[in-house]
Coordinates of N, CA and C in Angstrom, one line a residue:
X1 N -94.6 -295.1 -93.4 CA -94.1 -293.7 -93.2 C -95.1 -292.7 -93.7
X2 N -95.7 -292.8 -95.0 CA -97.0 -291.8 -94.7 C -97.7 -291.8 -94.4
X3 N -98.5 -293.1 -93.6 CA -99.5 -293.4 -92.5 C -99.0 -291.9 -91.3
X4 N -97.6 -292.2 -90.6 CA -97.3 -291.2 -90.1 C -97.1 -290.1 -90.4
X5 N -97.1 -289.6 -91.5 CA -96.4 -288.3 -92.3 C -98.4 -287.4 -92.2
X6 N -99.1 -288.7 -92.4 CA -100.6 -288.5 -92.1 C -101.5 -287.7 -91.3
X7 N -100.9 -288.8 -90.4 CA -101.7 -288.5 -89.1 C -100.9 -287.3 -88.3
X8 N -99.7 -287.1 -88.3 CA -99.2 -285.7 -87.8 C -99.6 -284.3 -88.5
X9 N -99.7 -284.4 -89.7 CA -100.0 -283.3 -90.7 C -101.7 -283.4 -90.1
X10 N -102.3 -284.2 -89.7 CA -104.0 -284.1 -89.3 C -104.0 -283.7 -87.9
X11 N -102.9 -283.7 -87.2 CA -103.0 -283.7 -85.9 C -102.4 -282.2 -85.8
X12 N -101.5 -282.1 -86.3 CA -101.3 -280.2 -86.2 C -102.4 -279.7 -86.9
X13 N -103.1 -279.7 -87.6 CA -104.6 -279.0 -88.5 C -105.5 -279.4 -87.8
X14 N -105.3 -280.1 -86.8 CA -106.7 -280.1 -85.5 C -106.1 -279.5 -84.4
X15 N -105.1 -279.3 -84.3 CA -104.0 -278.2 -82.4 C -104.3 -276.7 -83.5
X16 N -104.4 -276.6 -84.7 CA -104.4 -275.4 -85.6 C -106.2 -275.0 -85.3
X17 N -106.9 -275.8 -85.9 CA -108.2 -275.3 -86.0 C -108.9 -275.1 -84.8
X18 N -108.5 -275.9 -83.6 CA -108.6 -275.6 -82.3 C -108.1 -274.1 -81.6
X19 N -106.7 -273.8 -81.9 CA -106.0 -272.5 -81.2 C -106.3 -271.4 -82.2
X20 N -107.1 -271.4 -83.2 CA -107.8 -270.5 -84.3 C -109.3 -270.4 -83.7
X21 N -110.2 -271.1 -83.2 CA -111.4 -271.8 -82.8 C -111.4 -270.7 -81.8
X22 N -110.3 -270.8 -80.5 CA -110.7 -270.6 -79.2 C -110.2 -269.0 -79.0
X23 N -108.9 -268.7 -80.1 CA -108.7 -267.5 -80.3 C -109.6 -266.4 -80.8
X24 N -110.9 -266.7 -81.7 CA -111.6 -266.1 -82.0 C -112.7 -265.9 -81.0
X25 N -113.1 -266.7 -80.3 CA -114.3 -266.7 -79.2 C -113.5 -265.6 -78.5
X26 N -112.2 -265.6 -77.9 CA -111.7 -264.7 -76.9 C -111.4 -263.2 -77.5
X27 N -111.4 -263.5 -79.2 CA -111.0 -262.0 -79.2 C -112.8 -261.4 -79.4
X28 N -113.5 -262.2 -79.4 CA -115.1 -261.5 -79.7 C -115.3 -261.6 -78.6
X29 N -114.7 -262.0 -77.5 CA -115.4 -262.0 -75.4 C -114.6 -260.5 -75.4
X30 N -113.3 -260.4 -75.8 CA -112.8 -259.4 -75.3 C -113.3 -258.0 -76.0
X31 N -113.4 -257.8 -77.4 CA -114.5 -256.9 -78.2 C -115.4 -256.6 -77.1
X32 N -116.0 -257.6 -77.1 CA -117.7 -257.3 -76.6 C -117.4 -256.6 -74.9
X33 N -116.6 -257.3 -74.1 CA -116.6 -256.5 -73.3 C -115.7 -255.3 -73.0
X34 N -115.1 -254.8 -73.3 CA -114.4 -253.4 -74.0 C -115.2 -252.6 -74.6
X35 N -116.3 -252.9 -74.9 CA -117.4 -252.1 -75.7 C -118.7 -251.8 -74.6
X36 N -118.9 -252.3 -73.6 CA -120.2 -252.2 -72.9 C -120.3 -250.9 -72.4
X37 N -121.7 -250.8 -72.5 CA -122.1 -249.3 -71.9 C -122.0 -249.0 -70.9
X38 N -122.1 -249.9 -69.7 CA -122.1 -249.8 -68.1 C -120.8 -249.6 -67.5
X39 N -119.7 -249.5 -68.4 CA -118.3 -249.1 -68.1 C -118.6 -247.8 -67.2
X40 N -117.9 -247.6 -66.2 CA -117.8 -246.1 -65.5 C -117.1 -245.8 -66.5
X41 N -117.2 -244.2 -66.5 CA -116.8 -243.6 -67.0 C -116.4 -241.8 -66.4
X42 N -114.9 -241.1 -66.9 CA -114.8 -240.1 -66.0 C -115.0 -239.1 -66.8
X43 N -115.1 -238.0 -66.5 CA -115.8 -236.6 -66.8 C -114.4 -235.8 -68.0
X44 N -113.4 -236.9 -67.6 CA -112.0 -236.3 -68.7 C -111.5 -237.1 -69.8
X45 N -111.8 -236.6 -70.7 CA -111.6 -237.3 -72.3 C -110.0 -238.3 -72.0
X46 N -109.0 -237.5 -71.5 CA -107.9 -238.2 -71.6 C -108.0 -239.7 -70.4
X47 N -108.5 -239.4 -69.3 CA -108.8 -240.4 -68.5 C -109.3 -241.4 -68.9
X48 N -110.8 -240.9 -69.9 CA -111.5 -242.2 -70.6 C -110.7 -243.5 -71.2
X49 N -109.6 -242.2 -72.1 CA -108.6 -243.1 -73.1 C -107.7 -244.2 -72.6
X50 N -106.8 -243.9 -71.0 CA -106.6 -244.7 -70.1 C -107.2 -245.6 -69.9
X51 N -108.6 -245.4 -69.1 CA -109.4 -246.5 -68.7 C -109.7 -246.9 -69.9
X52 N -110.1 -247.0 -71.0 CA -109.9 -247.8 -72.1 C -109.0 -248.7 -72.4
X53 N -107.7 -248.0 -72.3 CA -107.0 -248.8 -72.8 C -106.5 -250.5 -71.9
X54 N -107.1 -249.7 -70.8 CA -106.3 -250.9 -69.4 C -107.3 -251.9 -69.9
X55 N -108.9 -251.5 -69.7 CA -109.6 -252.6 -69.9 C -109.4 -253.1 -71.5
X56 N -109.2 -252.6 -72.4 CA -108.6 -253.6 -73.8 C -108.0 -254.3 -73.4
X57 N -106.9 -254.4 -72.5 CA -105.5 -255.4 -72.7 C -106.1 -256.1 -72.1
X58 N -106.6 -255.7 -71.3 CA -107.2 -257.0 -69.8 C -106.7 -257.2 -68.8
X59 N -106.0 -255.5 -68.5 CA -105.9 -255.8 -67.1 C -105.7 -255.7 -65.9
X60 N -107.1 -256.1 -66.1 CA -108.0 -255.8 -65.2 C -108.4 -257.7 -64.3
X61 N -108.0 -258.2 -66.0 CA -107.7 -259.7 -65.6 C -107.5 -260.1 -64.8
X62 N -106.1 -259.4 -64.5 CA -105.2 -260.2 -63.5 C -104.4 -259.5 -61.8
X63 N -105.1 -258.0 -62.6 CA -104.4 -256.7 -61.6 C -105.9 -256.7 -60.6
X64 N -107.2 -257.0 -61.2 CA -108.1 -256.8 -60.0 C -108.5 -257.7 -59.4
X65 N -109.7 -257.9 -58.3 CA -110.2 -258.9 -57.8 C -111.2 -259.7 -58.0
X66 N -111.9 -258.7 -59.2 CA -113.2 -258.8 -59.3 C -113.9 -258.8 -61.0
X67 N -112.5 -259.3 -61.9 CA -113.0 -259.2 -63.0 C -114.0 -260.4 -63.9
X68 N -114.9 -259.9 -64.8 CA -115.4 -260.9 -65.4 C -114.5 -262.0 -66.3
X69 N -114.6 -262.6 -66.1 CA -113.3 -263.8 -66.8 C -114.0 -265.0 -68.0
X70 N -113.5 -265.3 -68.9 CA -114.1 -265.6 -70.2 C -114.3 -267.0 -69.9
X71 N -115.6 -267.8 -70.3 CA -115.7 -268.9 -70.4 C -114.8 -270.0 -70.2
X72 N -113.7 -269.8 -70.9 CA -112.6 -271.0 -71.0 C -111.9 -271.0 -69.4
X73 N -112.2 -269.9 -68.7 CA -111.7 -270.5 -67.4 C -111.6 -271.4 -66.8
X74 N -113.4 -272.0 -67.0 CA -113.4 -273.2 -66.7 C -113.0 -274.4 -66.9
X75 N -112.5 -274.4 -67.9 CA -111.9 -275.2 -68.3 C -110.4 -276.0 -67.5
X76 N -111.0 -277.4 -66.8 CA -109.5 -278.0 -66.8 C -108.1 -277.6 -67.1
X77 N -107.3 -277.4 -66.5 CA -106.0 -277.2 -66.8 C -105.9 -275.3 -67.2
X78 N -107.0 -274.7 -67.8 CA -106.7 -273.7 -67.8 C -106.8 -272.8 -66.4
X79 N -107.9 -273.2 -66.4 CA -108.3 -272.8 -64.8 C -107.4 -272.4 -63.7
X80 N -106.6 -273.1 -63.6 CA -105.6 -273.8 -62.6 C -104.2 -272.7 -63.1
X81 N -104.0 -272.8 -64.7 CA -103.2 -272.0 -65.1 C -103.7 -270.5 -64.7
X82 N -104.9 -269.8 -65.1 CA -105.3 -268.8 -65.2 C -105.0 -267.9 -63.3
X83 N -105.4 -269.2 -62.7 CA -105.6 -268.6 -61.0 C -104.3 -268.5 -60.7
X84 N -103.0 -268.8 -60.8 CA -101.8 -268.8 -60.8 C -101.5 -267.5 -61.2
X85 N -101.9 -267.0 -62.3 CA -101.7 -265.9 -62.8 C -102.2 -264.5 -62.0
X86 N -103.3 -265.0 -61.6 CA -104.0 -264.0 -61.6 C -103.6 -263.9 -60.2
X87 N -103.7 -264.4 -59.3 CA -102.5 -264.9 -58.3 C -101.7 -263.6 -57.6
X88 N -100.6 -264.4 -58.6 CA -99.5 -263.7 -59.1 C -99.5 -261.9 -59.3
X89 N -100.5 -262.0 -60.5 CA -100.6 -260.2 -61.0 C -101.3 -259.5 -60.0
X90 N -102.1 -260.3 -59.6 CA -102.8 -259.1 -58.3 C -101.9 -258.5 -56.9
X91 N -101.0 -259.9 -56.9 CA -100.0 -259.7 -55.8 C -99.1 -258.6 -56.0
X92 N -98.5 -258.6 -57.4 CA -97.7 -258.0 -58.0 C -98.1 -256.0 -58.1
X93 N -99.7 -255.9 -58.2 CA -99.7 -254.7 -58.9 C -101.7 -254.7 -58.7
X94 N -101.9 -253.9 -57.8 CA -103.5 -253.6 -57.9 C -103.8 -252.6 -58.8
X95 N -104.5 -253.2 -59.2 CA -105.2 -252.1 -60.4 C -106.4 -250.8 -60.0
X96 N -107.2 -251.3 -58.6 CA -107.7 -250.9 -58.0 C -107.6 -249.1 -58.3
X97 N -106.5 -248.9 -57.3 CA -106.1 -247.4 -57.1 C -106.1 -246.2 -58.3
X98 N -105.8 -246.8 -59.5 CA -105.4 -246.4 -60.5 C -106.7 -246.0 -61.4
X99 N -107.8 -247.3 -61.1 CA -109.0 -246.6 -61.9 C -109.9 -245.4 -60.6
X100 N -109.6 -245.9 -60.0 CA -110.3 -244.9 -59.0 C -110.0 -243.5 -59.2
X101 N -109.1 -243.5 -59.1 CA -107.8 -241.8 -59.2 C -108.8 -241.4 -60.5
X102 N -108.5 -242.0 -62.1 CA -109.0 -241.7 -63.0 C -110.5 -241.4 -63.2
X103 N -110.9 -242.1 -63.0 CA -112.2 -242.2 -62.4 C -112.5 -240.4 -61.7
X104 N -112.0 -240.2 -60.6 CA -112.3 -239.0 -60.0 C -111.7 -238.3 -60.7
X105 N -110.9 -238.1 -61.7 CA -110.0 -236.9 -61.8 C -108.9 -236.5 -61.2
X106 N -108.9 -237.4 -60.3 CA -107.4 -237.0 -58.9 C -105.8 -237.8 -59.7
X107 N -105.0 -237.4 -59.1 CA -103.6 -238.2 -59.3 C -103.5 -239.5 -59.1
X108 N -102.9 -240.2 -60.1 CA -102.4 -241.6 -59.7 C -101.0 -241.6 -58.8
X109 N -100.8 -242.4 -58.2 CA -99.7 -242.3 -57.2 C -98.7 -242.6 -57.9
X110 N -97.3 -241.9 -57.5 CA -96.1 -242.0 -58.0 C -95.8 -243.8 -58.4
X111 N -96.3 -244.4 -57.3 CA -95.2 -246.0 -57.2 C -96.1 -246.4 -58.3
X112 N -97.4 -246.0 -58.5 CA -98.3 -246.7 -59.8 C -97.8 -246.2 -61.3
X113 N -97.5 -244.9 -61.3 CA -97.3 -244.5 -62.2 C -95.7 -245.0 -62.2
X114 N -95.0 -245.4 -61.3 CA -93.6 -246.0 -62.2 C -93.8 -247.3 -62.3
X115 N -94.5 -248.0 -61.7 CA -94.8 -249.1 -62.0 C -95.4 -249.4 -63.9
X116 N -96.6 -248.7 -64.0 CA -96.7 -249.0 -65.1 C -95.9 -248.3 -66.2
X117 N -95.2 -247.5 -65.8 CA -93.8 -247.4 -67.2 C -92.6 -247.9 -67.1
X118 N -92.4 -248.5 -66.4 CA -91.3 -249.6 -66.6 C -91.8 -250.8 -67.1
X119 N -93.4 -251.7 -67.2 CA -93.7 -252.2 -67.8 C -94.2 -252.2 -69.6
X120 N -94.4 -250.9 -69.6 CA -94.4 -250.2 -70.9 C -93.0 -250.0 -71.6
X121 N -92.0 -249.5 -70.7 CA -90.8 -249.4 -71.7 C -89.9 -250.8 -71.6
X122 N -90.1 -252.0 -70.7 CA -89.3 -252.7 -71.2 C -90.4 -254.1 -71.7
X123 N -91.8 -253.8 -72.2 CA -92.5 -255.0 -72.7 C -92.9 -255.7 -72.0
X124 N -92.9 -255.6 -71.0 CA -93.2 -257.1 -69.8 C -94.8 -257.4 -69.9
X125 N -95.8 -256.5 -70.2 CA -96.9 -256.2 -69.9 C -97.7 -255.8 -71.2
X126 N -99.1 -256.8 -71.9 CA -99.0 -258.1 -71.2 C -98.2 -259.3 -71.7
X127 N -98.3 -260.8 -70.9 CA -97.3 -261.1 -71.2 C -97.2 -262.1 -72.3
X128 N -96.3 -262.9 -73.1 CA -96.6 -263.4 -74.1 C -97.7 -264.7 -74.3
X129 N -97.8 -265.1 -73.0 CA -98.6 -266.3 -72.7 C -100.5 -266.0 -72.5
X130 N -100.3 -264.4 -72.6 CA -101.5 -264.0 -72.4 C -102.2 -263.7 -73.7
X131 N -101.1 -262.8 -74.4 CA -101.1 -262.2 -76.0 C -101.2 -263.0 -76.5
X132 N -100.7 -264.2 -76.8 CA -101.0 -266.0 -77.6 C -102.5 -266.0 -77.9
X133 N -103.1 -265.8 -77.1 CA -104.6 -265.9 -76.9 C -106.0 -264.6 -77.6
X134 N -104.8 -264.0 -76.6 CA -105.9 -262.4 -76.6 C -105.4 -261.4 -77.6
X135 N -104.9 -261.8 -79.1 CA -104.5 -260.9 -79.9 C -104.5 -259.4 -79.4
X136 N -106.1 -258.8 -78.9 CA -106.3 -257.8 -78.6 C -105.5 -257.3 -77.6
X137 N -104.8 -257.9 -77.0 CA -104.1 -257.4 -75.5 C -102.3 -257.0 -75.7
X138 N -102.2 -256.9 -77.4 CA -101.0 -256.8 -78.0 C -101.3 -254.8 -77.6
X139 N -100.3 -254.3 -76.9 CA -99.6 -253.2 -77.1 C -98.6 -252.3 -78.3
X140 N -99.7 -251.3 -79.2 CA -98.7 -251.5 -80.3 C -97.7 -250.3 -79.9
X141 N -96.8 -249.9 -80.8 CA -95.9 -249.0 -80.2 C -96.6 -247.0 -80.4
X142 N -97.3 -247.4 -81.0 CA -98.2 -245.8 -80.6 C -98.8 -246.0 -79.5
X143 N -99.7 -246.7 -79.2 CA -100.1 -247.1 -77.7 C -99.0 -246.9 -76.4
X144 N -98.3 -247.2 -76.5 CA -97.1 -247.3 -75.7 C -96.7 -245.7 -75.8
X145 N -96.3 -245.3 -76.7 CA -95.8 -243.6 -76.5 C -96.6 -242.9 -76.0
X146 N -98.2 -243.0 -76.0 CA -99.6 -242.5 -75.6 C -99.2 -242.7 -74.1
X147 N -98.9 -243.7 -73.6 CA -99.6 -244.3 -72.2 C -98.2 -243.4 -71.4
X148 N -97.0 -243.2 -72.3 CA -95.7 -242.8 -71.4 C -96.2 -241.6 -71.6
X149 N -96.4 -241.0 -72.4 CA -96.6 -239.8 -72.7 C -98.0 -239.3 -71.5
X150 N -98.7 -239.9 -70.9 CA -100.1 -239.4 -70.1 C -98.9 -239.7 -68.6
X151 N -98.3 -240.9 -68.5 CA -97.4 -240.7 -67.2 C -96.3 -239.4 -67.0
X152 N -96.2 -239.0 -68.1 CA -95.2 -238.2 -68.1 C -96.0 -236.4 -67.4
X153 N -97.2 -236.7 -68.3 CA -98.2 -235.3 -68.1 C -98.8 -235.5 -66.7
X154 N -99.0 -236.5 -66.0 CA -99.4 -236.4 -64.6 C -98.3 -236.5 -64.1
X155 N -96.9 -236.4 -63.5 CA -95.6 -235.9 -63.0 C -95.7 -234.5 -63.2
X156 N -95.7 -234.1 -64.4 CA -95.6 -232.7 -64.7 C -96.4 -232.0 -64.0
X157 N -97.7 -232.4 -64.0 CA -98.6 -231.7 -63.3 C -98.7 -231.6 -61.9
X158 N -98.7 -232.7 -61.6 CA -98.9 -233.1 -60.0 C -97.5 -233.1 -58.7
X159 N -96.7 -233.5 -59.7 CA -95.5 -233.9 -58.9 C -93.9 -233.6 -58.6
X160 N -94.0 -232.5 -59.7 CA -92.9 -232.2 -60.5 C -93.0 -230.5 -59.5
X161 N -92.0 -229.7 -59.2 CA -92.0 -228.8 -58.3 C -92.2 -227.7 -59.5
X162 N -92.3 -226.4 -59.3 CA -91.9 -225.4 -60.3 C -90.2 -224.6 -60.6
X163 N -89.2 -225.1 -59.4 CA -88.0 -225.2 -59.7 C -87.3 -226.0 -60.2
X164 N -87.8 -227.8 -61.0 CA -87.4 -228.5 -61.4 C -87.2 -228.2 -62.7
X165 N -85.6 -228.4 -63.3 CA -85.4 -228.4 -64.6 C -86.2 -229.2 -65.6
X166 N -86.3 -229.1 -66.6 CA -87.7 -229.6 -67.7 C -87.0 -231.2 -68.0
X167 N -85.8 -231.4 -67.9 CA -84.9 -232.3 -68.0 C -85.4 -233.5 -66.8
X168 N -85.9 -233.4 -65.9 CA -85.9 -234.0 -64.8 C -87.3 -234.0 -63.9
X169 N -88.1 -233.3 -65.2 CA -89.7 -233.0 -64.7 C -90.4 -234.8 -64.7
X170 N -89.6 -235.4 -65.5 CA -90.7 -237.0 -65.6 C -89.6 -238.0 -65.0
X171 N -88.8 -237.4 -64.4 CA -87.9 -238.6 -63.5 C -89.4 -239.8 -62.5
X172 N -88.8 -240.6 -62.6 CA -89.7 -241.3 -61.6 C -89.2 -241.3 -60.2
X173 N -88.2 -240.7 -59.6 CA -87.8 -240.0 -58.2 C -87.9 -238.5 -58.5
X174 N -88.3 -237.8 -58.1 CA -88.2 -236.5 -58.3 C -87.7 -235.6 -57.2
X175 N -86.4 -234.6 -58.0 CA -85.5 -234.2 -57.2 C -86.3 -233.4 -55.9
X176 N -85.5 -233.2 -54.6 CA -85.9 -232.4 -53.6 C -86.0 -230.9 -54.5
X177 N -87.2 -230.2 -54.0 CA -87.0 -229.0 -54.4 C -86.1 -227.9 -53.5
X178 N -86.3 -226.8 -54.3 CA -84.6 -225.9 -53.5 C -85.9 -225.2 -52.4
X179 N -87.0 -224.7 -52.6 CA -87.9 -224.4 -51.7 C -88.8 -225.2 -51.2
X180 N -89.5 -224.9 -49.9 CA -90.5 -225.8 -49.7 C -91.6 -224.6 -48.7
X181 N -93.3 -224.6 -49.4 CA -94.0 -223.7 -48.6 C -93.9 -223.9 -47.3
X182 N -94.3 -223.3 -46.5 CA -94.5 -222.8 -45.1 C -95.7 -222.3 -44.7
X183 N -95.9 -222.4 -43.1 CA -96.7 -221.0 -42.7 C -95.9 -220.7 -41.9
X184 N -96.1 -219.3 -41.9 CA -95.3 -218.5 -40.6 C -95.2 -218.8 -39.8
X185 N -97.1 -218.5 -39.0 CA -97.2 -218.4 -38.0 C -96.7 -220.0 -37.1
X186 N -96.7 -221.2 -38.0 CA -97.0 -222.4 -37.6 C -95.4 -222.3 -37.2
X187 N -94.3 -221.7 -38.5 CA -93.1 -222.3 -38.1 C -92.4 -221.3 -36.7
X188 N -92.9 -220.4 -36.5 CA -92.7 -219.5 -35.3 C -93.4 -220.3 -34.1
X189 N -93.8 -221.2 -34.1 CA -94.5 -222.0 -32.9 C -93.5 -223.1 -33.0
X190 N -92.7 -223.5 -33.7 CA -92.3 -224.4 -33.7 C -91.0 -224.1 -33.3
X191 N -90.1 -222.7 -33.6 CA -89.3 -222.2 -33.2 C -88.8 -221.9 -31.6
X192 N -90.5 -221.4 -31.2 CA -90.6 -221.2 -30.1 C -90.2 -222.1 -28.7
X193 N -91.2 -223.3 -29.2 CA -91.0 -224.9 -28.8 C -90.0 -224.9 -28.5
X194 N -88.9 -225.0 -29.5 CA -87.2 -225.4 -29.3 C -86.8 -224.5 -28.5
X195 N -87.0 -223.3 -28.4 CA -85.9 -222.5 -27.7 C -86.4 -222.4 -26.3
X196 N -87.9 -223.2 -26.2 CA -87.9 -223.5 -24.6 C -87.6 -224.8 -23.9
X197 N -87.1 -225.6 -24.9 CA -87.2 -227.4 -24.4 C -86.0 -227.2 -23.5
X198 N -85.9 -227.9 -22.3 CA -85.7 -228.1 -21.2 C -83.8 -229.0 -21.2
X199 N -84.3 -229.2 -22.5 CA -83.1 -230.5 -23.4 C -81.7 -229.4 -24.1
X200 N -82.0 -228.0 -24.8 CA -81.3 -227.2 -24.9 C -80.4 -226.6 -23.7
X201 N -79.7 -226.5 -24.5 CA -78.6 -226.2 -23.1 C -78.5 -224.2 -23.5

């Protein structure tokens, strides 16, 4: 009985020193590249902070096509796990569109921007099979108010009317507005049109 009481207590302190081992290499692969200089970078402090923060979590992992992926990929059985994933997240959600926008300074698109706050406010992202690994890729809850809080400021800005109540400025549908611009002369051509179609009676 302590022959076995033995060898289990040796065998969890070797699955220990192992998932300790491999956790440290990944969190100094993920350090190291989260830090490189050759990162683009955009002309707007708050954009930077964005594109920072995506590439900390990693993901870029699983949202792009084209990311650098850590040693252990290779690895047997992870490999196989990892492409599944990645699979999966890219199908699920391109990351593509979002650095670009930031990148230029332009708007992220509405379905991106609700996309990523509904994975912000109900935790899905990333996920716990990933965080196991990538300590670094843990979202804390300032991070989280930051990231809702930048979705919230591009709605406001971009997408939100100037008749919208302040109540209803960061909806993720945003109400019809009670006006909408025009040109004159364009809609007097168009008026025109109708009152000669052949189809009016």
């Amino acid at each position: 009985m302590k022959m076995v009481s033995r060898i289990t207590a040796i065998g969890l302190a070797g699955v220990a020193i192992c998932y300790l081992g491999l956790s440290g290499y990944v969190w100094y692969h993920d350090n190291k590249r989260s830090k490189q200089a050759d990162v683009q970078a955009s002309a707007v402090s708050e954009n930077n902070k964005v594109l920072g923060f995506l590439r900390e979590k990693g993901c870029d992992y699983c949202h792009t096509p084209s990311a650098e992926l850590p040693a252990y990929y290779y690895i047997p059985g992870a490999k196989q796990l990892m492409d599944y994933d990645i699979k999966l997240g890219y199908k699920s959600f391109n990351l593509e569109a979002v650095r670009a926008a930031l990148l230029a300074d332009k708007p992220v698109s509405q379905s991106d921007l609700n996309k990523i706050e509904w994975v912000m406010q109900y935790e899905t992202m990333p996920p716990t099979r990933y965080t196991a690994l990538h300590w670094a890729g843990k979202v804390s809850d300032e991070e989280r108010a930051e990231i809702l809080a930048w979705i919230a400021k591009q709605r406001a800005e971009y997408y939100a009317s100037n008749d919208t109540a302040p109540e209803h400025r960061n909806e993720p549908v945003q109400p019809i507005p009670q006006k909408l611009a025009y040109r004159c002369a364009k809609s007097g051509v168009g008026l025109c049109a109708v009152s000669r179609s052949p189809f009016i009676g």
